mmCIF file with all atom_site columns, C-alpha atoms and ligand atoms in Angstrom:
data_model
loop_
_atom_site.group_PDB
_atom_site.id
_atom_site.type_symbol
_atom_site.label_atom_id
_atom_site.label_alt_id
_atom_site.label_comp_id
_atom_site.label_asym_id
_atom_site.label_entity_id
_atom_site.label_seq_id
_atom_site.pdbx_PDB_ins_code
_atom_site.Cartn_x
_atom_site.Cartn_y
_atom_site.Cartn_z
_atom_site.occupancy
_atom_site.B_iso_or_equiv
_atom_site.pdbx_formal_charge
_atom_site.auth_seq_id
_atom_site.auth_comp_id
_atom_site.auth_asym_id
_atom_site.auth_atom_id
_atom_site.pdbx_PDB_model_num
ATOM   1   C  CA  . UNK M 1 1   ? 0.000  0.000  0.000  1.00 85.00 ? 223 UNK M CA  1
ATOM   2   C  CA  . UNK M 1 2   ? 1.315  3.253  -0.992 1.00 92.00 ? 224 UNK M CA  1
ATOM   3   C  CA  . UNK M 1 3   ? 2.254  5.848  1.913  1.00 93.00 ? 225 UNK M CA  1
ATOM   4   C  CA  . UNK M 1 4   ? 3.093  9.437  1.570  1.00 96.00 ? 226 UNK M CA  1
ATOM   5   C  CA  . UNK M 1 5   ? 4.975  11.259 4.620  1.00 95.00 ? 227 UNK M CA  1
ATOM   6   C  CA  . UNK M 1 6   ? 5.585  14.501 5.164  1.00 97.00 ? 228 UNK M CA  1
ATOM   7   C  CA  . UNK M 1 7   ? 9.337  14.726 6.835  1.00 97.00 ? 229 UNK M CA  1
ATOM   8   C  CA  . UNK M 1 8   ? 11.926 17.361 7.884  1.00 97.00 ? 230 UNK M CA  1
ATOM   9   C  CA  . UNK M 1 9   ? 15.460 16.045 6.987  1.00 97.00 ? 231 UNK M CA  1
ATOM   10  C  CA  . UNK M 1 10  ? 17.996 16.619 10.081 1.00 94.00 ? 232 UNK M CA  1
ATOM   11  C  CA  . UNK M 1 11  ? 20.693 15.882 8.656  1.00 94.00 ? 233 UNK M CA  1
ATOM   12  C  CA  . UNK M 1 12  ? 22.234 19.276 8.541  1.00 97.00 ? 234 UNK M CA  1
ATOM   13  C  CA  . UNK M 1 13  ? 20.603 22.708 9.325  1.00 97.00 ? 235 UNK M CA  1
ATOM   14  C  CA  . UNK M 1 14  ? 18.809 23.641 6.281  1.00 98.00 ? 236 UNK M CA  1
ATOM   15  C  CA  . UNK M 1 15  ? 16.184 21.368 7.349  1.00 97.00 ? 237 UNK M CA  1
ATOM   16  C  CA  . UNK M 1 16  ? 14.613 20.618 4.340  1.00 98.00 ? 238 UNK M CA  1
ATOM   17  C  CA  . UNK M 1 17  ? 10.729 19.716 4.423  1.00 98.00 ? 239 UNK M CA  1
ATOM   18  C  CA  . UNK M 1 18  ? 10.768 16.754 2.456  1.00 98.00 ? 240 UNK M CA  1
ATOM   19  C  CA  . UNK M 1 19  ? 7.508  14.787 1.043  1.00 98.00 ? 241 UNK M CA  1
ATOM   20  C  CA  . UNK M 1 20  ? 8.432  11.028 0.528  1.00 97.00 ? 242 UNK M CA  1
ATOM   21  C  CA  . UNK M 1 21  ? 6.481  8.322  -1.063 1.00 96.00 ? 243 UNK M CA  1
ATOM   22  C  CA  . UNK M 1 22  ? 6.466  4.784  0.235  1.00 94.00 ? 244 UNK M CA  1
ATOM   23  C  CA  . UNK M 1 23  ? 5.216  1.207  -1.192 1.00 92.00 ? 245 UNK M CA  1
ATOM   24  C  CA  . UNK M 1 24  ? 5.361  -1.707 1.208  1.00 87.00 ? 246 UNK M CA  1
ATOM   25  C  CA  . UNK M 1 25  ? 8.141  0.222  3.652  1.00 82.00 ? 247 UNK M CA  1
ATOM   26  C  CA  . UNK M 1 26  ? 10.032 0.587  0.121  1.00 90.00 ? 248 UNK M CA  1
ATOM   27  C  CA  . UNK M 1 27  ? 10.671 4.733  -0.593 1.00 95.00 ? 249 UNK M CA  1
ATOM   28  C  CA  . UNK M 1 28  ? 10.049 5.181  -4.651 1.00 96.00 ? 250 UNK M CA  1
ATOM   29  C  CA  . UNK M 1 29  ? 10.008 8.773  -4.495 1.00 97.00 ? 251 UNK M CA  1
ATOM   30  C  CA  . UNK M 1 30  ? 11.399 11.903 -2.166 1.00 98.00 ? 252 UNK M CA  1
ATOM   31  C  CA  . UNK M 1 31  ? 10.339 15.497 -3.087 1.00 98.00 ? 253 UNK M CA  1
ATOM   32  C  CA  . UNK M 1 32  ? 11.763 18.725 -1.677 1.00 98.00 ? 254 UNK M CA  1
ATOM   33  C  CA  . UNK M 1 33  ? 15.095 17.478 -0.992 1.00 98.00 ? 255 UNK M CA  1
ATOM   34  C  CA  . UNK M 1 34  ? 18.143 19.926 -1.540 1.00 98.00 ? 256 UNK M CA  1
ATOM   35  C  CA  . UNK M 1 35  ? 20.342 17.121 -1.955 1.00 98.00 ? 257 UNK M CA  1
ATOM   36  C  CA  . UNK M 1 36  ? 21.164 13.371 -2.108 1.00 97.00 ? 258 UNK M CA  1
ATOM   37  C  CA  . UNK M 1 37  ? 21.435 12.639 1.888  1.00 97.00 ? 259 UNK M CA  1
ATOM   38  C  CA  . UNK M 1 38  ? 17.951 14.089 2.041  1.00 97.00 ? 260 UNK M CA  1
ATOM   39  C  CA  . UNK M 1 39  ? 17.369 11.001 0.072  1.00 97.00 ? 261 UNK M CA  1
ATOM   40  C  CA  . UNK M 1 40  ? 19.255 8.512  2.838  1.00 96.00 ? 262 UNK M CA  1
ATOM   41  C  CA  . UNK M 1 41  ? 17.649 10.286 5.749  1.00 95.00 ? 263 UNK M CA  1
ATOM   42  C  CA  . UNK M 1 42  ? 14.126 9.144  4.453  1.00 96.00 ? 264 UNK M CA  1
ATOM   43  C  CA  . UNK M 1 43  ? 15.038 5.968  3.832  1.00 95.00 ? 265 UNK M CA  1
ATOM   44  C  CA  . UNK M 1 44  ? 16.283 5.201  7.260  1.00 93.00 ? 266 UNK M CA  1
ATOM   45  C  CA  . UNK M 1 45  ? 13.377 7.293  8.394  1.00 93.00 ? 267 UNK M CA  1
ATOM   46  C  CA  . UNK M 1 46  ? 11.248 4.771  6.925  1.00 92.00 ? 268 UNK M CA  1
ATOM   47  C  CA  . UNK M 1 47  ? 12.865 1.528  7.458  1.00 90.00 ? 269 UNK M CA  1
ATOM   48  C  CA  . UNK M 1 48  ? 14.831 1.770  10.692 1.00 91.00 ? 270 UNK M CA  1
ATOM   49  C  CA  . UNK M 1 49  ? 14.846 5.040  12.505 1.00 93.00 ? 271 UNK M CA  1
ATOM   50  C  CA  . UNK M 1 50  ? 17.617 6.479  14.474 1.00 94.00 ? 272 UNK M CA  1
ATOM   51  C  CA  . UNK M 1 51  ? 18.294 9.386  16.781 1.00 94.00 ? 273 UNK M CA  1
ATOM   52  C  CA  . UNK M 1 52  ? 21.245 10.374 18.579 1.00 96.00 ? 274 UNK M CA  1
ATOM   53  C  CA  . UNK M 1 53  ? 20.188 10.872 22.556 1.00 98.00 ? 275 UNK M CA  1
ATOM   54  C  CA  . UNK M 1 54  ? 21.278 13.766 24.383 1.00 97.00 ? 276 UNK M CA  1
ATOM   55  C  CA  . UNK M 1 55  ? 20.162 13.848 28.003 1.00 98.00 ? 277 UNK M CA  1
ATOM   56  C  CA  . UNK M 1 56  ? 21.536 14.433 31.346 1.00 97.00 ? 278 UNK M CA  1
ATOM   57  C  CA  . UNK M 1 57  ? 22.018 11.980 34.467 1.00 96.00 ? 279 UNK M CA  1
ATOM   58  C  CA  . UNK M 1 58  ? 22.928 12.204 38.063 1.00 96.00 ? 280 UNK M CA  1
ATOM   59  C  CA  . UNK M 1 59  ? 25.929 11.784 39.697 1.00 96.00 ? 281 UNK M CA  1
ATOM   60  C  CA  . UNK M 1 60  ? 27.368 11.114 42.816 1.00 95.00 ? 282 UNK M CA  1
ATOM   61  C  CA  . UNK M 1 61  ? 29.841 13.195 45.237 1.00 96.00 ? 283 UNK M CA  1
ATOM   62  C  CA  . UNK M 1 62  ? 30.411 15.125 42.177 1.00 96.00 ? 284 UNK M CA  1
ATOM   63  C  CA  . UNK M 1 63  ? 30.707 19.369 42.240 1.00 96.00 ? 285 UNK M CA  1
ATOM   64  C  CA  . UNK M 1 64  ? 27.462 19.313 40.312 1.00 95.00 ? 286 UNK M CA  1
ATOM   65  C  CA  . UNK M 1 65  ? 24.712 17.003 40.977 1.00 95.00 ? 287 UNK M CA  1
ATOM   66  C  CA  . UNK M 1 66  ? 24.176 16.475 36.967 1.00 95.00 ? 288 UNK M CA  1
ATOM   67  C  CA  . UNK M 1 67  ? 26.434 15.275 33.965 1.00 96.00 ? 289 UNK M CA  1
ATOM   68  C  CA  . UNK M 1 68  ? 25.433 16.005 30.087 1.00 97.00 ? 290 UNK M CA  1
ATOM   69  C  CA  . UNK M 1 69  ? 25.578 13.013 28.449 1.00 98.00 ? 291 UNK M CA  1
ATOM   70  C  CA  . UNK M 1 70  ? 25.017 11.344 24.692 1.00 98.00 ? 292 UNK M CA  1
ATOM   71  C  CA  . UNK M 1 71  ? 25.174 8.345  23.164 1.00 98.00 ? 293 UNK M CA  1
ATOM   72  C  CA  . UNK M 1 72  ? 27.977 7.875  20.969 1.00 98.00 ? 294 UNK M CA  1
ATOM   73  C  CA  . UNK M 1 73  ? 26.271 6.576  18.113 1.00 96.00 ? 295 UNK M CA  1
ATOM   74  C  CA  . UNK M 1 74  ? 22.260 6.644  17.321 1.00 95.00 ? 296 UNK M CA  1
ATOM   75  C  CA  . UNK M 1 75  ? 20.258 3.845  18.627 1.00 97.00 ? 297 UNK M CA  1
ATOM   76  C  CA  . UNK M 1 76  ? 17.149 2.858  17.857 1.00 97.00 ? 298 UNK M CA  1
ATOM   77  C  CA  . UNK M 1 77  ? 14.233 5.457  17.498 1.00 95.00 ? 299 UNK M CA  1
ATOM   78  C  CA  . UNK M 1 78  ? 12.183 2.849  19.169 1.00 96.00 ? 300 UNK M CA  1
ATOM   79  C  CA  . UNK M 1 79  ? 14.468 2.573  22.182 1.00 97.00 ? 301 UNK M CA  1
ATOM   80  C  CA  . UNK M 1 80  ? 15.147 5.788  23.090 1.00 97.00 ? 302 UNK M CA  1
ATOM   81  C  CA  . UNK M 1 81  ? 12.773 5.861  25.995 1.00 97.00 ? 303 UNK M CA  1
ATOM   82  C  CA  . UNK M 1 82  ? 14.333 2.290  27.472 1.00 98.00 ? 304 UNK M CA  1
ATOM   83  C  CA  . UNK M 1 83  ? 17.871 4.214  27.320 1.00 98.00 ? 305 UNK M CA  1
ATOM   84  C  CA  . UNK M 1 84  ? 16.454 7.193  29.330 1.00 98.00 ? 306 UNK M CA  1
ATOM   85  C  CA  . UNK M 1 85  ? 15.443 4.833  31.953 1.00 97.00 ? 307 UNK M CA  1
ATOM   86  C  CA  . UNK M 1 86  ? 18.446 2.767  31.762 1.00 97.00 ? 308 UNK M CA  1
ATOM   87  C  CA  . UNK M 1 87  ? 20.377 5.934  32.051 1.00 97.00 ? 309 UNK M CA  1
ATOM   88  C  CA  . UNK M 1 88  ? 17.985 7.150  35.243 1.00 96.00 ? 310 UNK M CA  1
ATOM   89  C  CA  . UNK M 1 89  ? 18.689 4.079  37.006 1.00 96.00 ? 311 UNK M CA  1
ATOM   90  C  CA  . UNK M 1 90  ? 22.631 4.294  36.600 1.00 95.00 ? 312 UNK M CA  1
ATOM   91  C  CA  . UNK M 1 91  ? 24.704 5.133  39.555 1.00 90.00 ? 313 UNK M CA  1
ATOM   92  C  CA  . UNK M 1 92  ? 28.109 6.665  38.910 1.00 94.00 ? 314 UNK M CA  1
ATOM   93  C  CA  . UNK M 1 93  ? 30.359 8.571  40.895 1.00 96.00 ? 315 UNK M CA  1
ATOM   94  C  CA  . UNK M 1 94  ? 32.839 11.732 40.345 1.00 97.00 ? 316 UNK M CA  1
ATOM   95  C  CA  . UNK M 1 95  ? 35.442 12.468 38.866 1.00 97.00 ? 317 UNK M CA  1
ATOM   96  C  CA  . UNK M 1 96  ? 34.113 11.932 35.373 1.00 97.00 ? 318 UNK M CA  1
ATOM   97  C  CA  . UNK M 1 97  ? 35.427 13.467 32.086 1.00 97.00 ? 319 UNK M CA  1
ATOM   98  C  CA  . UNK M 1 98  ? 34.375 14.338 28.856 1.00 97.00 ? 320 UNK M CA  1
ATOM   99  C  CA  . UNK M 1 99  ? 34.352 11.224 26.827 1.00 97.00 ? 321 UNK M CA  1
ATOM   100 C  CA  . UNK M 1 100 ? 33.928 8.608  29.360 1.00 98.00 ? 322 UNK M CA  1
ATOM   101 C  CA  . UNK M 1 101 ? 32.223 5.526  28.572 1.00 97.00 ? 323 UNK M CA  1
ATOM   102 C  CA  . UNK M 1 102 ? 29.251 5.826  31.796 1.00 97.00 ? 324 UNK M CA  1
ATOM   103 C  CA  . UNK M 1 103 ? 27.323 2.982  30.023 1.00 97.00 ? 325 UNK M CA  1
ATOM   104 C  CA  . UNK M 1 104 ? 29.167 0.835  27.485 1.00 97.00 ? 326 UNK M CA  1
ATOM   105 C  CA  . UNK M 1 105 ? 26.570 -0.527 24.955 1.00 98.00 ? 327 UNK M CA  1
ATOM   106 C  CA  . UNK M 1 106 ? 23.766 0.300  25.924 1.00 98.00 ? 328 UNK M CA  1
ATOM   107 C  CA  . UNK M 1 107 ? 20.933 -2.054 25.679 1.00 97.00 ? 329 UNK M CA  1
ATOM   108 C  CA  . UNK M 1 108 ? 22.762 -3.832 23.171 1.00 97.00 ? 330 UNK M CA  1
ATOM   109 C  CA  . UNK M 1 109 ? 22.565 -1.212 20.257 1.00 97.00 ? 331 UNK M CA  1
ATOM   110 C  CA  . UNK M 1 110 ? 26.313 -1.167 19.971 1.00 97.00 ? 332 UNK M CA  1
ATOM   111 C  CA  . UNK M 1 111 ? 26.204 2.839  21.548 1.00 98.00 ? 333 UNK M CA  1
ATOM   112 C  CA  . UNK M 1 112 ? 27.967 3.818  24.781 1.00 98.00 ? 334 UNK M CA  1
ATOM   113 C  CA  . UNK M 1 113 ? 26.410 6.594  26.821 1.00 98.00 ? 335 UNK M CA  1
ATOM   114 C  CA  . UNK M 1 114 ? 30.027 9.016  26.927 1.00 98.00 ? 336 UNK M CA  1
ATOM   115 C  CA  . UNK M 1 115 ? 29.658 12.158 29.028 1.00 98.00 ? 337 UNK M CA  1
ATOM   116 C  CA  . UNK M 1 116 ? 29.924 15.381 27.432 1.00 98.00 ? 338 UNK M CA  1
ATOM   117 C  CA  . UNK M 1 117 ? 31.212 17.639 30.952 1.00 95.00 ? 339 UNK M CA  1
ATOM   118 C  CA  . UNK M 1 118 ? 33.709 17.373 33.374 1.00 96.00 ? 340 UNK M CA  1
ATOM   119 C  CA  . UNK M 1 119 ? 32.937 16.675 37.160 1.00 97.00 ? 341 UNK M CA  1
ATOM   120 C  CA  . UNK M 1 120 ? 35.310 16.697 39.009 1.00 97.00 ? 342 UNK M CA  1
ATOM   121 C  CA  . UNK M 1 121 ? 34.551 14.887 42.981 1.00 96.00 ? 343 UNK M CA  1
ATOM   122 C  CA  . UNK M 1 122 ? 33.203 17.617 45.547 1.00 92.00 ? 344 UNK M CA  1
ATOM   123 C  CA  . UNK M 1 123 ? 35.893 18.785 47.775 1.00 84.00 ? 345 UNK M CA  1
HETATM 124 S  S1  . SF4 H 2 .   ? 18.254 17.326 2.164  1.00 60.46 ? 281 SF4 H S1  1
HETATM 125 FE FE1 . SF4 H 2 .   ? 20.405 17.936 2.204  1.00 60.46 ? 281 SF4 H FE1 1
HETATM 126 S  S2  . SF4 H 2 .   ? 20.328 20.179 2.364  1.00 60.46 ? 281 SF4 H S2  1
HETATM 127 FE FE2 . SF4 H 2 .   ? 18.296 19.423 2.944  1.00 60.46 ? 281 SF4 H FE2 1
HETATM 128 S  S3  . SF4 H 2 .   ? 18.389 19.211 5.195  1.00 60.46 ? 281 SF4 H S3  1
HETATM 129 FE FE3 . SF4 H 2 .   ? 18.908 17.206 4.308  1.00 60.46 ? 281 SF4 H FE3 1
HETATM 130 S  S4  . SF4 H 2 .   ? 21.152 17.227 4.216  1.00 60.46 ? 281 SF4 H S4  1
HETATM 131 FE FE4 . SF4 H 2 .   ? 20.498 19.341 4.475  1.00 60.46 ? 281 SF4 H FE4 1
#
């Protein structure tokens, strides 16, 4: 059955609105698209889609009671809301810097949670 989605490509900051047709999760045509990885986006937008998570969690006997955090490669679209509770339910402790692995693969997508701040322990 044919499908016809109206998207807006994230793939850089143009943000293209994009209308893409579909048969049987197959995309046969993308419209509005200012170039080819508009294309890719709705493809993986339509088959398997991915987001990068951004998010903070807490930390322990650190100067700040919260870390920024991000998984270092996009998981699942569908899991994203398992990894924020995953990530809630974590217990780490200062010092921590930017680029630590706090969670190495999380829920098996092959993505570590890294931290994006330094905290250093509370004095
Ligand atoms: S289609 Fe190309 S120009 Fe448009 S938002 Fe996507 S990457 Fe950027």
């Amino acid at each position: 059955m044919q499908e016809v989605r109206e998207m807006v490509c994230i793939v850089c900051p143009v943000g293209c609105h994009m209308k893409v047709t579909s048969n049987e999760g197959q995309v046969t045509k993308v419209e509005g698209n200012s170039c080819k990885r508009g294309i890719g986006y709705a493809e993986a937008e339509c088959t398997h889609p991915t987001r990068t998570l951004t998010t903070t969690m807490r930390i322990k006997n650190g100067e700040v009671p919260m870390i920024s955090v991000k998984t270092d490669e996009p998981v699942p679209k569908s899991l994203l809301m398992a990894c924020m509770e995953a990530i809630n339910k974590a217990k780490i402790q200062a010092p921590i810097h930017v680029g630590d692995k706090i969670i190495e693969n999380i829920l098996d997508t092959g993505s570590n949670i890294v931290a994006t701040r330094n905290c250093e322990r509370k004095a």
